Amino acid sequence: MAERYHDGAAGGAAAHGLQYPGAVVSNAELAEALFQLAESHPAGERRLAFLRAAYAVFDHPRELAPARRWPEAVPLELLPTLAMLRACRTRDALAAATERFAGPRRHGAAAREGFLSAAEVARVIASPAAPSPARLRGAVHWHTRASDGAATLEAMARACQRRGASWAVVADHTRGLECVNGLDGEGIELQRLAVAAWNRRRGEELWLVQGLEAEILDDGRLDLPRAAREGVLVLAAVHTGLRDRRDQTARLVRAVEEPGVWALAHPQGRLFERRPGIRANWEVVFAAAAAAGVLLEINGFPRRQDLDPTLAGLAAAAGARFVLASDAHHPHHLAFDATAAALAARAGVGEGAIVNFETLDHLAAGRPDLALP
Ligand SMILES: [Zn+2]
Ligand SMILES: [Zn+2]
């Protein structure tokens, strides 16, 4: 009996002679139902099975409705339930079915709101109006083994080049409270030499710029002395107090006004399914960033998606400019700049407001301290 459910379409409406008109329920909606089902179970195997299925659906690159097969990671014992959910032809029907299995909707969805499924990302960036990952010139915010990345500077740079970038900004962590693996003064200097060595040999193909992902301290200052900000692009990021419910406007405003800050990285500090991010008066933060000429990052790491589209739209209205980031910790992660492009598209932010689409000499404006060709 379970066998027929391997074939989702046959087990669902199609078996009754109904035709799918394209998308029935989206992966995002189906995954949300599965997360709610997981939450309706106490900690244990059944709950884990639903979570695995939810993530597998959320991360699947194509909409599953017309597909014949479920992703490999979906546990077999859930296939009958999934087939029933997928057979729902409307959102209301899906909500009713979910409630039948999971009971009334609970809290906890706040940490999933505003996140795009992998299939949504693919659909959004396929639109000719969306910022195109294929036209990105600059690959920004990725890590190497010098902090918590999996690959060397060279391997990451080569991967950026293979993706078609003509310039790239490495952004390893500084050694702050939260990152014992970060770069100290000597590490920063060694990386500066490695970046210069790459540029001497291969700068014509891909020009590397040293960035640093610096910690925003509790009071909004950075963990990086001013002298160390010379010649690097500083991406200031909050990694502490992320579950703190107090208002953090003053902390972020102070950070964007710190000398030498280039961008505010993953401004919300949210994580999918884990935490909704910090509280702030975002209009005030975005206006301060725009006034200081500090870029707002749209971080495309799928579990971050930070800024979310609503806030990115607010930032655009405040006159801010943007940088798209993959936050890659592995060469394969560089493709996450597509998620950032999709978030920008959802926010109505075009290529003209995004620094990654510009040529290298735009980076040089106002930054005579940067080593550029
Ligand atoms: Zn970070
Ligand atoms: Zn990072």
Coordinates of C-alpha atoms and ligand atoms in Angstrom, one line a residue:
M1 CA 0.0 0.0 0.0
A2 CA 2.7 2.4 0.9
E3 CA 4.3 1.8 -2.5
R4 CA 1.7 3.7 -4.5
Y5 CA 2.4 6.7 -2.3
H6 CA 6.0 6.9 -3.7
D7 CA 4.3 8.3 -6.7
G8 CA 2.7 11.4 -5.2
A9 CA 0.6 12.4 -8.1
A10 CA -1.0 9.0 -8.6
G11 CA -1.8 8.8 -4.9
G12 CA -3.5 12.2 -4.9
A13 CA -6.0 14.0 -7.0
A14 CA -4.6 12.6 -10.3
A15 CA -5.8 9.1 -9.3
H16 CA -9.3 10.4 -9.3
G17 CA -9.0 11.8 -12.8
L18 CA -8.4 15.4 -11.7
Q19 CA -5.8 17.5 -13.4
Y20 CA -3.3 19.7 -11.5
P21 CA -3.6 23.2 -12.9
G22 CA 0.1 23.8 -12.2
A23 CA 1.0 24.6 -8.6
V24 CA -1.6 23.1 -6.2
V25 CA -0.1 23.7 -2.9
S26 CA 3.4 25.1 -2.9
N27 CA 6.4 23.6 -1.2
A28 CA 6.4 26.5 1.2
E29 CA 2.8 25.8 2.2
L30 CA 3.4 22.1 2.4
A31 CA 6.6 22.6 4.5
E32 CA 4.7 24.9 6.9
A33 CA 2.0 22.2 7.4
L34 CA 4.8 19.7 8.1
F35 CA 6.4 22.0 10.6
Q36 CA 3.1 22.4 12.4
L37 CA 2.6 18.6 12.4
A38 CA 6.1 18.3 13.9
E39 CA 5.2 20.8 16.6
S40 CA 2.1 18.8 17.4
H41 CA 4.2 15.8 18.5
P42 CA 6.2 15.6 21.6
A43 CA 10.0 15.3 21.2
G44 CA 10.8 11.9 19.7
E45 CA 11.1 10.0 16.5
R46 CA 7.7 11.0 15.0
R47 CA 8.5 14.7 15.5
L48 CA 12.0 14.3 14.0
A49 CA 10.5 12.5 11.0
F50 CA 8.1 15.4 10.3
L51 CA 10.9 17.9 10.7
R52 CA 13.1 16.0 8.2
A53 CA 10.2 15.9 5.8
A54 CA 9.5 19.7 6.3
Y55 CA 13.1 20.6 5.6
A56 CA 13.4 18.3 2.6
V57 CA 10.3 19.9 1.1
F58 CA 11.4 23.5 2.0
D59 CA 14.8 23.0 0.5
H60 CA 13.7 21.1 -2.7
P61 CA 14.7 23.2 -5.7
R62 CA 11.4 22.6 -7.7
E63 CA 7.8 22.7 -6.7
L64 CA 6.7 19.2 -5.8
A65 CA 3.1 19.4 -6.8
P66 CA 3.5 18.2 -10.4
A67 CA 6.5 16.1 -9.5
R68 CA 6.4 12.3 -9.5
R69 CA 8.7 11.7 -6.5
W70 CA 9.3 13.0 -3.0
P71 CA 12.8 14.1 -2.0
E72 CA 15.0 11.2 -0.8
A73 CA 15.2 12.7 2.7
V74 CA 11.4 12.3 3.3
P75 CA 10.9 9.4 5.7
L76 CA 9.0 6.6 4.1
E77 CA 6.5 6.2 7.0
L78 CA 5.2 9.8 6.3
L79 CA 4.4 9.2 2.7
P80 CA 0.7 8.5 3.2
T81 CA 0.3 11.7 5.2
L82 CA 2.2 13.7 2.7
A83 CA 0.2 12.3 -0.2
M84 CA -3.0 13.4 1.6
L85 CA -1.6 16.9 2.2
R86 CA -0.3 17.3 -1.3
A87 CA -3.7 16.3 -2.7
C88 CA -5.2 19.4 -1.1
R89 CA -6.2 21.7 -3.9
T90 CA -6.4 25.0 -2.0
R91 CA -4.7 26.6 0.9
D92 CA -7.9 26.4 2.9
A93 CA -8.1 22.7 2.3
L94 CA -4.5 22.3 3.4
A95 CA -5.1 24.3 6.5
A96 CA -8.1 22.2 7.4
A97 CA -6.2 19.0 6.8
T98 CA -3.3 20.2 8.9
E99 CA -5.6 21.2 11.7
R100 CA -7.2 17.7 11.6
F101 CA -3.8 16.1 12.1
A102 CA -2.0 18.7 14.2
G103 CA -4.8 20.4 16.1
P104 CA -5.3 24.2 16.2
R105 CA -2.4 26.2 14.9
R106 CA 0.2 27.0 17.6
H107 CA 2.7 29.7 18.1
G108 CA 6.2 29.3 16.9
A109 CA 5.8 30.2 13.2
A110 CA 7.3 33.7 13.8
A111 CA 10.8 32.2 13.2
R112 CA 9.6 30.9 9.7
E113 CA 7.8 34.0 8.5
G114 CA 9.2 35.8 5.4
F115 CA 11.5 32.9 4.4
L116 CA 11.5 31.8 0.8
S117 CA 11.6 28.1 0.0
A118 CA 14.2 26.9 -2.5
A119 CA 11.5 26.4 -5.1
E120 CA 10.3 30.0 -4.5
V121 CA 13.8 31.3 -4.9
A122 CA 14.1 29.5 -8.3
R123 CA 10.8 30.9 -9.4
V124 CA 11.5 34.5 -8.3
I125 CA 14.9 34.8 -10.0
A126 CA 13.6 33.3 -13.2
S127 CA 11.6 36.5 -13.7
P128 CA 13.3 38.9 -16.1
A129 CA 12.5 41.8 -13.7
A130 CA 14.5 40.2 -10.8
P131 CA 18.1 41.0 -10.1
S132 CA 19.9 38.2 -11.9
P133 CA 22.5 36.1 -10.2
A134 CA 24.1 35.5 -13.6
R135 CA 24.9 39.2 -13.9
L136 CA 26.5 39.6 -10.5
R137 CA 30.0 41.0 -10.8
G138 CA 30.9 40.9 -7.1
A139 CA 30.8 37.9 -4.8
V140 CA 30.6 39.3 -1.3
H141 CA 30.9 37.9 2.2
W142 CA 32.4 34.5 2.3
H143 CA 34.6 32.7 4.7
T144 CA 37.8 30.7 4.5
R145 CA 39.6 28.3 6.8
A146 CA 41.2 31.4 8.5
S147 CA 37.9 31.6 10.4
D148 CA 35.1 29.1 10.2
G149 CA 35.0 28.3 6.5
A150 CA 35.8 24.9 5.0
A151 CA 38.1 25.9 2.1
T152 CA 41.2 28.0 1.5
L153 CA 41.2 31.5 0.2
E154 CA 42.5 30.2 -3.1
A155 CA 39.8 27.6 -3.4
M156 CA 37.1 30.1 -2.6
A157 CA 38.5 32.7 -5.0
R158 CA 38.6 30.1 -7.8
A159 CA 35.0 29.2 -7.1
C160 CA 33.9 32.8 -7.2
Q161 CA 35.6 33.0 -10.6
R162 CA 33.9 29.9 -11.9
R163 CA 30.6 31.6 -10.9
G164 CA 31.4 34.5 -13.2
A165 CA 32.5 37.1 -10.6
S166 CA 35.1 39.7 -11.6
W167 CA 35.7 40.9 -8.0
A168 CA 35.1 39.3 -4.6
V169 CA 35.2 40.3 -1.0
V170 CA 36.4 37.7 1.5
A171 CA 34.9 38.4 5.0
D172 CA 36.3 36.2 7.7
H173 CA 35.3 36.8 11.3
T174 CA 37.4 38.9 13.6
R175 CA 38.3 37.3 16.9
G176 CA 35.4 38.5 19.1
L177 CA 33.6 37.1 22.0
E178 CA 31.5 34.9 19.8
C179 CA 34.2 33.7 17.4
V180 CA 37.3 32.2 18.9
N181 CA 38.2 31.0 15.4
G182 CA 38.3 34.6 14.1
L183 CA 41.3 36.5 12.8
D184 CA 43.5 38.5 15.3
G185 CA 45.9 41.3 14.2
E186 CA 48.4 38.9 12.9
G187 CA 45.8 36.8 11.1
I188 CA 44.5 39.9 9.4
E189 CA 47.9 40.8 8.2
L190 CA 48.7 37.3 6.9
Q191 CA 45.4 37.3 4.9
R192 CA 46.2 40.8 3.5
L193 CA 49.4 39.3 2.1
A194 CA 47.6 36.3 0.7
V195 CA 45.0 38.6 -1.0
A196 CA 47.8 40.7 -2.5
A197 CA 49.6 37.6 -3.7
W198 CA 46.4 36.4 -5.5
N199 CA 45.9 39.8 -7.0
R200 CA 49.5 39.9 -8.4
R201 CA 49.0 36.6 -10.1
R202 CA 45.3 36.5 -11.0
G203 CA 43.9 40.0 -10.3
E204 CA 43.0 40.5 -13.9
E205 CA 40.6 37.6 -13.8
L206 CA 39.2 38.2 -10.4
W207 CA 40.2 41.0 -8.1
L208 CA 40.1 40.1 -4.4
V209 CA 39.3 42.7 -1.7
Q210 CA 39.8 41.9 1.9
G211 CA 36.8 42.4 4.1
L212 CA 36.2 41.5 7.7
E213 CA 33.1 40.4 9.5
A214 CA 33.5 42.4 12.7
E215 CA 31.5 42.0 15.8
I216 CA 29.2 44.7 17.0
L217 CA 29.7 44.9 20.7
D218 CA 26.9 45.4 23.2
D219 CA 27.1 49.2 23.1
G220 CA 27.4 49.4 19.3
R221 CA 31.1 49.8 19.0
L222 CA 33.1 47.3 17.0
D223 CA 35.7 44.7 18.2
L224 CA 38.1 46.0 15.6
P225 CA 40.5 48.9 16.4
R226 CA 40.2 51.8 14.0
A227 CA 43.7 51.3 12.6
A228 CA 42.8 47.7 11.6
R229 CA 39.8 49.0 9.5
E230 CA 42.2 50.7 7.1
G231 CA 42.4 49.0 3.7
V232 CA 39.6 46.6 4.4
L233 CA 35.8 46.5 3.8
V234 CA 34.3 46.2 7.3
L235 CA 31.0 44.2 7.5
A236 CA 29.6 44.9 11.0
A237 CA 27.5 42.1 12.4
V238 CA 25.5 41.4 15.5
H239 CA 26.2 37.9 16.9
T240 CA 25.3 38.5 20.6
G241 CA 22.1 39.3 22.4
L242 CA 20.1 37.9 19.5
R243 CA 17.4 36.5 21.7
D244 CA 17.3 39.6 23.8
R245 CA 13.8 41.1 23.5
R246 CA 15.0 44.7 24.3
D247 CA 15.0 47.3 21.6
Q248 CA 18.4 47.4 19.9
T249 CA 18.0 50.5 17.7
A250 CA 20.7 52.5 19.5
R251 CA 23.2 49.6 19.2
L252 CA 22.7 49.4 15.4
V253 CA 22.7 53.1 14.8
R254 CA 26.0 53.4 16.7
A255 CA 27.4 50.6 14.7
V256 CA 26.6 52.1 11.3
E257 CA 28.1 55.4 12.4
E258 CA 31.4 53.8 13.4
P259 CA 34.2 54.9 11.2
G260 CA 35.1 52.6 8.4
V261 CA 32.0 50.5 8.3
W262 CA 31.1 49.4 4.8
A263 CA 28.0 47.3 5.4
L264 CA 25.7 46.1 8.1
A265 CA 25.7 42.3 7.8
H266 CA 22.6 40.2 8.4
P267 CA 21.0 43.1 10.3
Q268 CA 18.2 41.1 11.9
G269 CA 20.2 38.2 13.2
R270 CA 17.3 35.9 12.6
L271 CA 17.6 32.1 12.0
F272 CA 15.0 29.9 10.4
E273 CA 13.1 27.9 12.9
R274 CA 15.4 29.2 15.7
R275 CA 14.8 32.8 16.4
P276 CA 13.0 35.7 14.8
G277 CA 15.9 38.2 15.2
I278 CA 16.4 41.4 17.2
R279 CA 14.0 44.2 17.8
A280 CA 14.7 47.6 16.5
N281 CA 13.0 50.7 15.1
W282 CA 14.2 49.7 11.6
E283 CA 13.2 52.9 9.9
V284 CA 15.6 54.7 12.2
V285 CA 18.4 52.2 11.6
F286 CA 17.9 52.3 7.8
A287 CA 17.8 56.1 7.7
A288 CA 21.1 56.1 9.8
A289 CA 22.7 53.7 7.4
A290 CA 21.6 55.7 4.4
A291 CA 22.9 58.9 5.9
A292 CA 26.3 57.3 6.8
G293 CA 26.6 55.7 3.3
V294 CA 26.6 52.2 4.9
L295 CA 25.3 49.4 2.7
L296 CA 22.6 47.1 4.1
E297 CA 23.3 43.4 3.5
I298 CA 20.8 41.0 2.1
N299 CA 22.2 37.8 3.3
G300 CA 21.2 34.8 1.2
F301 CA 22.3 32.0 3.4
P302 CA 19.1 30.0 3.3
R303 CA 18.7 29.7 7.1
R304 CA 19.3 33.4 7.5
Q305 CA 17.5 35.3 4.6
D306 CA 18.3 38.5 6.4
L307 CA 17.0 41.2 5.6
D308 CA 13.6 39.7 5.0
P309 CA 11.7 41.2 2.0
T310 CA 9.5 43.5 4.1
L311 CA 12.4 45.1 5.9
A312 CA 14.5 45.3 2.7
G313 CA 11.6 47.2 1.1
L314 CA 11.5 49.6 4.1
A315 CA 15.3 50.1 3.7
A316 CA 14.9 50.9 0.1
A317 CA 12.3 53.5 0.9
A318 CA 14.7 55.0 3.4
G319 CA 17.2 55.5 0.6
A320 CA 19.6 52.8 1.6
R321 CA 21.7 50.8 -0.9
F322 CA 22.4 47.1 -0.7
V323 CA 25.0 44.4 -1.0
L324 CA 24.0 40.8 -1.7
A325 CA 25.9 38.2 0.3
S326 CA 26.1 34.4 0.2
D327 CA 27.8 34.1 3.6
A328 CA 29.4 31.0 2.0
H329 CA 31.4 28.8 4.3
H330 CA 32.0 26.3 1.5
P331 CA 32.5 26.8 -2.3
H332 CA 29.1 25.3 -2.9
H333 CA 27.5 28.0 -0.7
L334 CA 28.5 30.8 -3.1
A335 CA 25.3 29.9 -5.0
F336 CA 23.3 31.3 -2.1
D337 CA 23.7 34.8 -3.6
A338 CA 20.7 33.6 -5.7
T339 CA 18.6 33.5 -2.5
A340 CA 19.7 37.1 -1.7
A341 CA 18.7 38.2 -5.3
A342 CA 15.3 36.6 -4.8
L343 CA 14.8 38.4 -1.5
A344 CA 15.8 41.7 -3.2
A345 CA 13.3 41.0 -6.0
R346 CA 10.5 40.3 -3.5
A347 CA 11.4 43.7 -1.9
G348 CA 11.3 45.5 -5.2
V349 CA 15.0 46.3 -5.0
G350 CA 16.5 46.5 -8.5
E351 CA 20.1 45.9 -9.7
G352 CA 20.8 49.7 -9.7
A353 CA 20.5 49.7 -5.9
I354 CA 22.9 46.8 -5.4
V355 CA 26.6 47.2 -5.3
N356 CA 27.4 43.7 -6.5
F357 CA 26.2 44.7 -10.0
E358 CA 28.7 47.5 -10.2
T359 CA 32.3 47.5 -11.5
L360 CA 35.2 47.5 -9.2
D361 CA 35.9 51.2 -9.5
H362 CA 32.7 52.0 -7.8
L363 CA 34.2 50.4 -4.7
A364 CA 37.1 52.9 -4.9
A365 CA 34.9 55.9 -4.6
G366 CA 35.7 57.6 -1.3
R367 CA 38.1 54.7 -0.3
P368 CA 41.6 55.6 -1.3
D369 CA 42.9 53.2 1.3
L370 CA 41.7 50.1 -0.6
A371 CA 44.2 48.3 -2.8
L372 CA 42.5 48.2 -6.2
P373 CA 43.9 47.6 -9.7
Ligands
ZN1 ZN 27.7 36.5 10.9
ZN2 ZN 29.5 35.5 7.7

